[in-house]
Coordinates of C-alpha atoms in Angstrom, one line a residue:
X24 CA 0.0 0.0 0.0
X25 CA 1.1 3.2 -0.9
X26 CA 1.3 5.8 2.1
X27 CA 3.4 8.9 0.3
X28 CA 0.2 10.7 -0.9
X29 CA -2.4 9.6 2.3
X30 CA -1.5 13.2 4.4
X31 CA -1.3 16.9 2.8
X32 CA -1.3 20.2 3.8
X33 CA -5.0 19.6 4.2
X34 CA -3.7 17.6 7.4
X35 CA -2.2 20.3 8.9
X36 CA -5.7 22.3 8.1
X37 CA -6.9 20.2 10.4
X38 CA -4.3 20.2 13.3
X39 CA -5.0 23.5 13.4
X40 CA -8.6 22.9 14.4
X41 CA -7.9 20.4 16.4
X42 CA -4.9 22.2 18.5
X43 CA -8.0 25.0 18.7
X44 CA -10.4 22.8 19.9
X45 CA -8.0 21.1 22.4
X46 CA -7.3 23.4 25.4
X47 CA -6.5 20.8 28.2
X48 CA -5.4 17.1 27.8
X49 CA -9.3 16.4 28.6
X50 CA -10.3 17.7 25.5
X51 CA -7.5 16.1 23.5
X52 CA -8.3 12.7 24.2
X53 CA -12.1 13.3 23.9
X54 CA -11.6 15.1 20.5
X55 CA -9.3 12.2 19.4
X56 CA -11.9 9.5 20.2
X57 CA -14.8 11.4 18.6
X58 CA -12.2 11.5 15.4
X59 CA -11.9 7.4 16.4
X60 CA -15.2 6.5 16.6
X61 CA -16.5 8.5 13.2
X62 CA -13.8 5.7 11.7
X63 CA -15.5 2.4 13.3
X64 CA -13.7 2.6 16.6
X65 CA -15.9 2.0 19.6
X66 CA -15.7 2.9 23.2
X67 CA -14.5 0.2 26.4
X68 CA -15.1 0.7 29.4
X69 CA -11.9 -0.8 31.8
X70 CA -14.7 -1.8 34.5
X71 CA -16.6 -3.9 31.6
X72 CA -15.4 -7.4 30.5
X73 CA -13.8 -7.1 27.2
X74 CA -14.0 -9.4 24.2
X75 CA -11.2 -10.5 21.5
X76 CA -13.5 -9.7 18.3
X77 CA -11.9 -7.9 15.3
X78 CA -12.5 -3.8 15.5
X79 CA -11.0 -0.6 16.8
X80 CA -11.1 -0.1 20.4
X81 CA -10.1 2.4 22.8
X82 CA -10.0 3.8 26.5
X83 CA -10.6 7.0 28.0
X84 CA -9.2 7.7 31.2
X85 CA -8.3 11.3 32.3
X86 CA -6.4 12.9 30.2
X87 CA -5.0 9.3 28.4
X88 CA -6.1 7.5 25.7
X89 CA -5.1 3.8 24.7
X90 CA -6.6 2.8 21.1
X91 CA -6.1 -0.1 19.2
X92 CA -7.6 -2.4 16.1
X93 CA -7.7 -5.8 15.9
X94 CA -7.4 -6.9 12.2
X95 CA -9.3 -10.2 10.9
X96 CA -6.9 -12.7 11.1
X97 CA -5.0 -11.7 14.4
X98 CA -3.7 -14.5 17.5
X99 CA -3.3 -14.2 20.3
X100 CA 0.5 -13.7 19.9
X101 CA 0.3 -10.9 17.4
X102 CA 2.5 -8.2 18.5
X103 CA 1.6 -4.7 18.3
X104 CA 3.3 -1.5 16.9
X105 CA 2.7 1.2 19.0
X106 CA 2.5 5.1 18.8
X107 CA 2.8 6.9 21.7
X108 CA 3.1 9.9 22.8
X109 CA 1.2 12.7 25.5
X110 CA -1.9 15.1 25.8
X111 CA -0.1 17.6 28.6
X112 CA 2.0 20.8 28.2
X113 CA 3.7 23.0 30.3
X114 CA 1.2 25.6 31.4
X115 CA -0.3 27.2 34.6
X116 CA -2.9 25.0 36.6
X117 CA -5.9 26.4 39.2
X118 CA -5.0 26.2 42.9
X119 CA -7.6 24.5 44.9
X120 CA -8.4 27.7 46.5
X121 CA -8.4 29.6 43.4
X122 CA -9.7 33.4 44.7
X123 CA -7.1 35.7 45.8
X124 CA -6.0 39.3 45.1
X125 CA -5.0 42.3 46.4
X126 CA -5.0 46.2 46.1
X127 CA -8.3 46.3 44.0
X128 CA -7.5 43.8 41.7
X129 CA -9.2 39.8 41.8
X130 CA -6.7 37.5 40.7
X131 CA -7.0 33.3 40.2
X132 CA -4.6 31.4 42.0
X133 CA -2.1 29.0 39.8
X134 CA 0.6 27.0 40.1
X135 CA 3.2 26.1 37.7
X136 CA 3.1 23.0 35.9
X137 CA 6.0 21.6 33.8
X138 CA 8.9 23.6 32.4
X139 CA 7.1 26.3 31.0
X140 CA 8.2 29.9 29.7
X141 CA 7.2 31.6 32.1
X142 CA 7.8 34.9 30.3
X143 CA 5.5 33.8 27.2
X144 CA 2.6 33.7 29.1
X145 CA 2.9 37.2 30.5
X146 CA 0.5 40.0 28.6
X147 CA -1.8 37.6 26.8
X148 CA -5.2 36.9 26.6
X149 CA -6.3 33.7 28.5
X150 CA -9.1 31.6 28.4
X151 CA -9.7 28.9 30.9
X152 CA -10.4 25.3 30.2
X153 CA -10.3 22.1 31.6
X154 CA -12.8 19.7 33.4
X155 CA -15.2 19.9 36.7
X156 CA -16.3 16.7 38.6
X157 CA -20.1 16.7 40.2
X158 CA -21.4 15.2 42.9
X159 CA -22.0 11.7 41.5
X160 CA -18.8 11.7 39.9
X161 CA -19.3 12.6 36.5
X162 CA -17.3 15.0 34.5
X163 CA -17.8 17.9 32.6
X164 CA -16.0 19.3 29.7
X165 CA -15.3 23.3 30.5
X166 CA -13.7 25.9 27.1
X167 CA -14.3 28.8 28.5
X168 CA -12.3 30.8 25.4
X169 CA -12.9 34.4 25.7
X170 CA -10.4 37.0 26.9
X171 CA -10.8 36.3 31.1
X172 CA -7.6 36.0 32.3
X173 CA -4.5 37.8 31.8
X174 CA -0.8 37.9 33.9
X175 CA 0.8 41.9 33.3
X176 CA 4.1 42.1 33.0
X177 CA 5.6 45.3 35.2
X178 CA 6.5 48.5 32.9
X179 CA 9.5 49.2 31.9
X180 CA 9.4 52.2 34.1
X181 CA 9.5 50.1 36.9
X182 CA 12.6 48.1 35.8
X183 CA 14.8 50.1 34.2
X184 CA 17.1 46.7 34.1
X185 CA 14.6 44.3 32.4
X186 CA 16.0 44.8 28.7
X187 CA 20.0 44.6 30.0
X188 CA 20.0 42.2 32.9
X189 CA 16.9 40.2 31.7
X190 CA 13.8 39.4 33.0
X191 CA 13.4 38.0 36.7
X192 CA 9.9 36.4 37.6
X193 CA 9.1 34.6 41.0
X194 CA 7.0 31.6 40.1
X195 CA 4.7 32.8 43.3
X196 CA 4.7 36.8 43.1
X197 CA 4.7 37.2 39.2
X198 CA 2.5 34.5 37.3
X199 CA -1.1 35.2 39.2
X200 CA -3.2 36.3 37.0
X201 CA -5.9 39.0 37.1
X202 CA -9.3 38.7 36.4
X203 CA -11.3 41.5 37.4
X204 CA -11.7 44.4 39.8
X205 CA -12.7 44.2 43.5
X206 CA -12.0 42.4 46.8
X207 CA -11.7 38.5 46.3
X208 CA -14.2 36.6 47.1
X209 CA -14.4 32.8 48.4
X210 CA -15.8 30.6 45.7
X211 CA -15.9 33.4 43.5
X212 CA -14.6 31.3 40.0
X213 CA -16.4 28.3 40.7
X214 CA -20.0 30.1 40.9
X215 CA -18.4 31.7 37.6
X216 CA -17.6 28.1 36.1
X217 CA -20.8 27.1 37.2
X218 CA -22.6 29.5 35.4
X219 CA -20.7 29.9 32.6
X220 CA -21.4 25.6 32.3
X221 CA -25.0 25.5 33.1
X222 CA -24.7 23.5 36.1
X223 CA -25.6 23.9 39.9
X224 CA -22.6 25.6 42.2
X225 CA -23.1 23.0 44.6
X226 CA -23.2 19.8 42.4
X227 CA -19.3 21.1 41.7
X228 CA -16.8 19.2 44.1
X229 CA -13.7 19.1 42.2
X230 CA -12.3 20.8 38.8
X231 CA -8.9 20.3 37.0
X232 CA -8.8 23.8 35.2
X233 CA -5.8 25.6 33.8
X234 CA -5.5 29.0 31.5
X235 CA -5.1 29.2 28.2
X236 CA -3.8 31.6 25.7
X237 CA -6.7 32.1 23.2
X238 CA -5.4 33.0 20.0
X239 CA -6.2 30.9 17.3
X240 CA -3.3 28.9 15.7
X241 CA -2.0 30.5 12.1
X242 CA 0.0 29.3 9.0
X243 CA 3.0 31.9 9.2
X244 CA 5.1 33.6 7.0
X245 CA 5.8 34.8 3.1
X246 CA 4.9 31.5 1.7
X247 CA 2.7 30.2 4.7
X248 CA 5.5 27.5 5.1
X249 CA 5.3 27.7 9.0
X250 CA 2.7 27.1 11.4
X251 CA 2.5 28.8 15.2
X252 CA 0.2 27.5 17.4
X253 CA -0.3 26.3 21.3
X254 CA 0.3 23.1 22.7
X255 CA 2.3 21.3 19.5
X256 CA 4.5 19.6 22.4
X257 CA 3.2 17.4 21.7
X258 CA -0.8 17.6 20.4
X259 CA 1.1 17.9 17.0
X260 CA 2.0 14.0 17.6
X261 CA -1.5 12.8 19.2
X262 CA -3.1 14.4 15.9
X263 CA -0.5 12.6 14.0
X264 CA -0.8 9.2 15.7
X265 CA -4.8 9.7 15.3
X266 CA -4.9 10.3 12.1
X267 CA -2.7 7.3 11.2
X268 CA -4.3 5.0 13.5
X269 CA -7.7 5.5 11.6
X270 CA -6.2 5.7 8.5
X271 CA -4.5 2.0 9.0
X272 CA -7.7 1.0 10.4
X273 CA -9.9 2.2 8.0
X274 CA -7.9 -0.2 4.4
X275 CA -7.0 -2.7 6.7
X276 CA -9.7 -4.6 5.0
X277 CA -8.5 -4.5 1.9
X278 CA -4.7 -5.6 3.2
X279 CA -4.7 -7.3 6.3
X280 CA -2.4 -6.1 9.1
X281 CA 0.6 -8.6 10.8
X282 CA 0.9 -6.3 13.9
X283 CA -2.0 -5.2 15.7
X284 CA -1.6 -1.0 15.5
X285 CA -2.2 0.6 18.8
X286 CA -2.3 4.4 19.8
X287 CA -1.0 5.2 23.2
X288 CA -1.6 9.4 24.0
X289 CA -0.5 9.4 28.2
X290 CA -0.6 12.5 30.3
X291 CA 1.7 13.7 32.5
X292 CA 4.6 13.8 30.3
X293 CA 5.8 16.8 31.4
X294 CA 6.3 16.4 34.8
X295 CA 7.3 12.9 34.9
X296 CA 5.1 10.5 33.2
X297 CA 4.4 9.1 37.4
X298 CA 0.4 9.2 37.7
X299 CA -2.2 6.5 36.6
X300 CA -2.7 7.9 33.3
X301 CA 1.1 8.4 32.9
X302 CA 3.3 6.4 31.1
X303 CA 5.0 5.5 34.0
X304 CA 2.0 3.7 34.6
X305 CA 0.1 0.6 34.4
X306 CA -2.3 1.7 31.8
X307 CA -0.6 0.5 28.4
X308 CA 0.7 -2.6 29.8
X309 CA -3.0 -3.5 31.5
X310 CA -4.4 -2.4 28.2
X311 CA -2.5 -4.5 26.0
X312 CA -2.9 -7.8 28.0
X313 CA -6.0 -7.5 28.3
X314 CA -6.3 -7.4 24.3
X315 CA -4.4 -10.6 24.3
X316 CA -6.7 -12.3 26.8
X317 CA -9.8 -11.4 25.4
X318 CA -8.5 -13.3 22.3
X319 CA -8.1 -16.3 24.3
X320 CA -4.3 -15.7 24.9
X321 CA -2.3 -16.7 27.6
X322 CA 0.8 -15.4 29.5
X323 CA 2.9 -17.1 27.0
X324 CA 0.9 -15.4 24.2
X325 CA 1.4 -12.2 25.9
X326 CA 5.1 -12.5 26.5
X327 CA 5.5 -13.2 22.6
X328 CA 3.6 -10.3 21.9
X329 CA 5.6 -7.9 23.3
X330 CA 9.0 -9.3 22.3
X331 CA 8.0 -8.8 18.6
X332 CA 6.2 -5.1 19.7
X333 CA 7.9 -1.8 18.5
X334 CA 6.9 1.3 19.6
X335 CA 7.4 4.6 17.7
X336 CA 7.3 7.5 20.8
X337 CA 6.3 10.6 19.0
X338 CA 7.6 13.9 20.7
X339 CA 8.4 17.5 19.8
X340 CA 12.3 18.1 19.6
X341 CA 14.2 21.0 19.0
X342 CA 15.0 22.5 15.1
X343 CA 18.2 24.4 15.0
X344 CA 17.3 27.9 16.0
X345 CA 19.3 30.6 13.9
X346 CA 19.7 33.3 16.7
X347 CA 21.3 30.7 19.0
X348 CA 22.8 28.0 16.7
X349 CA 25.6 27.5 19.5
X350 CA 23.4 25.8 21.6
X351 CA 22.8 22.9 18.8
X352 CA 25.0 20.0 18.2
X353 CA 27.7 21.2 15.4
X354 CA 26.8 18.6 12.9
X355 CA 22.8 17.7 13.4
X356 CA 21.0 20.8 12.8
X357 CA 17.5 19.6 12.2
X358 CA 15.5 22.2 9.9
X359 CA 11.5 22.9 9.4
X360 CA 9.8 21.3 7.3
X361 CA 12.8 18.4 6.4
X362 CA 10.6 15.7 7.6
X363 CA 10.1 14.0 11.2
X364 CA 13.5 13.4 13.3
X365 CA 15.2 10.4 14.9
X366 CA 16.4 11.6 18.2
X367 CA 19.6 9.8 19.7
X368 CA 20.7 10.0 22.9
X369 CA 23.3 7.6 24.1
X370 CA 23.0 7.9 28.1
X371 CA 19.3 6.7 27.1
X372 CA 17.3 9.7 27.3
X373 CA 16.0 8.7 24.5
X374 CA 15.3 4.8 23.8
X375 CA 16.3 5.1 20.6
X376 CA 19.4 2.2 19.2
X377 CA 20.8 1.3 15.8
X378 CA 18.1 -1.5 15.5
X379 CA 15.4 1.3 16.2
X380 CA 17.0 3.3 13.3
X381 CA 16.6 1.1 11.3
X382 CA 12.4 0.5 11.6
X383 CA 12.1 4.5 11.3
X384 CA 14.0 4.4 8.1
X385 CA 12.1 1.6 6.7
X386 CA 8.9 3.5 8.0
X387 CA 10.0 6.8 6.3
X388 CA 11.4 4.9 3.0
X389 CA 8.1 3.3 2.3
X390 CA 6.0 6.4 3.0
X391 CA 8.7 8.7 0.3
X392 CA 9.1 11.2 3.6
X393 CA 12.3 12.7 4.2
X394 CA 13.8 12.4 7.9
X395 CA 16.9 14.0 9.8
X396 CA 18.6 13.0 13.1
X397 CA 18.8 14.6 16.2
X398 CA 21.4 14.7 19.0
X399 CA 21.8 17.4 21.8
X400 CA 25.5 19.3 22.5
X401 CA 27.3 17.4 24.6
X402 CA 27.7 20.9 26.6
X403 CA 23.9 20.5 27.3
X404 CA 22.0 18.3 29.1
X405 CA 19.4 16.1 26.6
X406 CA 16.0 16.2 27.8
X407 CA 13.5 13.3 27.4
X408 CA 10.1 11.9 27.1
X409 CA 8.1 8.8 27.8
X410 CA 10.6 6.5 24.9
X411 CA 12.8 5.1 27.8
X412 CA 9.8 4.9 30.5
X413 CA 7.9 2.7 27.8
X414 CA 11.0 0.4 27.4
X415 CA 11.8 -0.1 30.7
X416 CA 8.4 -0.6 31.9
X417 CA 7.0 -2.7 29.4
X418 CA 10.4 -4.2 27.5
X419 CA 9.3 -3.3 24.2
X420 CA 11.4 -2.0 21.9
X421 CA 10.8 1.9 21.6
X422 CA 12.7 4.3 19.1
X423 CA 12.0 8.3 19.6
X424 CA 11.1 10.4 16.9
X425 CA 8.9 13.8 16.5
X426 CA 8.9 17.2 14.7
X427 CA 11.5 19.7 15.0
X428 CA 10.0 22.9 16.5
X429 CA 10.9 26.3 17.7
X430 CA 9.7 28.1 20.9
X431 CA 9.3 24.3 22.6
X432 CA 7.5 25.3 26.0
X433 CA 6.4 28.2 25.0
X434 CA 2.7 29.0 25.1
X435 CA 3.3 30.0 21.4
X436 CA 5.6 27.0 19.1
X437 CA 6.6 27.1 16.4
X438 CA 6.9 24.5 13.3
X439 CA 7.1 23.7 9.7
X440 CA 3.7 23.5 8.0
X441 CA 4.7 20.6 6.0
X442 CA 6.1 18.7 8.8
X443 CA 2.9 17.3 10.6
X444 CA 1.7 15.6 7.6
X445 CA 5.4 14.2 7.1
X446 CA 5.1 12.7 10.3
X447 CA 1.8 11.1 9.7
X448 CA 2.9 9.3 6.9
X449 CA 5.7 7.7 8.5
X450 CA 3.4 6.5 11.2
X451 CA 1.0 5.1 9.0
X452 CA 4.0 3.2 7.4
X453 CA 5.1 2.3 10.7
X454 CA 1.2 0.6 11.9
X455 CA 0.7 -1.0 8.8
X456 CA 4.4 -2.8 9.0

């Protein structure tokens, strides 16, 4: 099957709606399974008992979603290719006791979450999004995305040293932002949220709600060859892996499938992948035996499985930046729009070996995309992602890839327009083996 025409630019038309209509991991997933289901993929629940039929099936929980399809034809041994990757990214989160203020001004209480830029979210416009849990412990869906929120930078005025010694913020004093006028007032937001949600005040008990800038992502530039958005670390890859995953899914019955394709999206990425929708979790490995199971597997069938399993962990990594090229490896300078990259790291920050390599290049080769390596100074420490925590945990082979982006962290990035289709094609090369 042919795979270098399945994705165009019309792909990244649609990232940009879906990065739009994705302010919180919430809304990622639940925007990824309404894209699954209008492709045949149904709904588990992990308290139900699960069959082994043929079909695409997935699981919500949180901010995580596991999908996979079952082709005609599959045993219990059948490994799986995977693509993971994760909903969350760096941003600022709602205290529990979220009404503050002082000196006239109301203000929401946050708290930092991940390694963001602190600096980028300073003078914008802010939404708020996220989810609320009532009484009988059911969830709702908040997008509050209107102008509401907004953290102001101090004037110039009142540091004369901000454009020569750089800008200094406290994570505490600094990045509360305002939201009004007046004394604060105890449960102040949550009657707002409550209104603004159509439910009753006191059916809220909990909420998981975080700010978020609300302009629209844009193509960018003379040509319209970039694209600048929120969140592309790493909704750029859940998008990708998506779109792939129904794709496969959807001519697997004209050309059945030897692996079993899987799409693993995890939360919590960014501050350590250690939560129960993390990938530092149970969740994939839970999810996946059960698949095997329900086809009347045992643990032998299981344990074959995942020795022939690859995973492809799609990530975000960092193009060469032209202001700062110093800070980049001398000799891998990966560029916009040259097609997804292979990042290396041999302390095993990233999972990726020689043998790994050599499945992304097969992947790429048979999909026509280009591809570029990756691999940090070794004056600079190499960050990671969940590659290595899916290795370890589950011992499946893992090899990390992504798109080269500017601005990572920020609550602006910056990419290649032509680069999130790239990617998808590799992945659908990769799931269909």
């Amino acid at each position: 099957m042919s795979t270098s025409a399945r994705f165009d630019r019309g792909h990244t038309d649609d990232l940009i709606s879906f990065l739009a209509a994705s302010p919180s991991p919430y809304h990622a997933v639940a925007n990824a399974a309404e894209r699954l289901e209008k492709a045949g993929f149904r709904q588990l629940r992990e308290t139900d008992a699960w069959d082994g039929s043929t079909g695409g099936r997935f699981v919500l929980r949180g901010g995580a979603i596991i999908a996979w399809f079952v082709p005609e034809g599959a045993d219990p041994h059948t490994p799986f290719r995977i693509v993971g990757a994760h909903t969350d990214s760096p941003n600022l989160r709602v205290k529990p006791l979220p009404d503050t203020g002082s000196y006239g001004w109301r203000q929401i209480a946050v708290e930092i979450y991940g390694g963001t830029l602190l600096n980028t979210w300073l003078d914008r416009d802010l939404g708020l999004a996220g989810r609320i849990t009532l009484r009988d412990g059911s969830h709702r869906l908040i997008n509050i995305d209107r102008a509401l929120l907004r953290v102001p930078q101090l004037a110039v005025h009142l540091d004369r040293s901000v454009n020569t010694e750089g800008l200094k913020l406290d994570r505490q004093r600094h990045m509360q932002p305002i939201w009004g006028l007046g004394d604060p007032q105890e449960g102040d937001l949550i009657r707002f949220v409550a209104r603004e949600t159509g439910v009753d005040e006191a059916d809220i008990t909990g909420w998981d709600l975080m700010p978020h800038a609300i302009e629209p992502p844009s193509y960018l530039g003379r040509d319209r060859e970039l694209l600048a958005g929120p969140r592309m670390d790493n909704l750029l890859s859940v998008h990708a892996g998506t779109a792939a995953l129904a794709a496969v899914a959807t001519s697997a019955a004209a050309e059945p499938l030897p692996y079993i394709p899987v799409l693993a999206a995890f939360d919590h990425e960014e501050n350590g992948s250690q939560s129960d929708t993390g990938a530092d979790g149970p969740l994939l490995g839970t999810v996946l035996e059960r698949s095997v199971l329900a086809r009347g597997g045992t643990y032998e069938d299981r344990a074959r499985a995942f020795a022939g399993t690859v995973c492809l962990s799609s990530d975000t990594g960092h193009a060469v930046h032209p202001n700062y090229s110093d800070r980049h490896d001398p000799t891998h300078h990966p560029r916009a729009n040259g097609g997804p990259i292979l990042k290396v790291n041999v302390n095993m920050r990233y999972a990726t070996d020689g043998s790994g390599r050599a499945v992304f290049a097969a992947a790429c080769e048979k999909a026509g995309v280009p591809w570029q390596s990756f691999v940090s100074n070794n004056s600079m420490p190499c960050g990671t992602t969940i590659g290595p925590i899916t290795a370890a945990r589950h011992g499946i082979q893992t090899v990390d890839i992504g798109v080269a982006i500017l601005s990572m962290h920020s609550a602006r990035e910056l990419c290649g327009a032509d680069d999130p289709y790239l990617l998808a094609n590799a992945l659908v090369a990769f799931l269909e083996g």
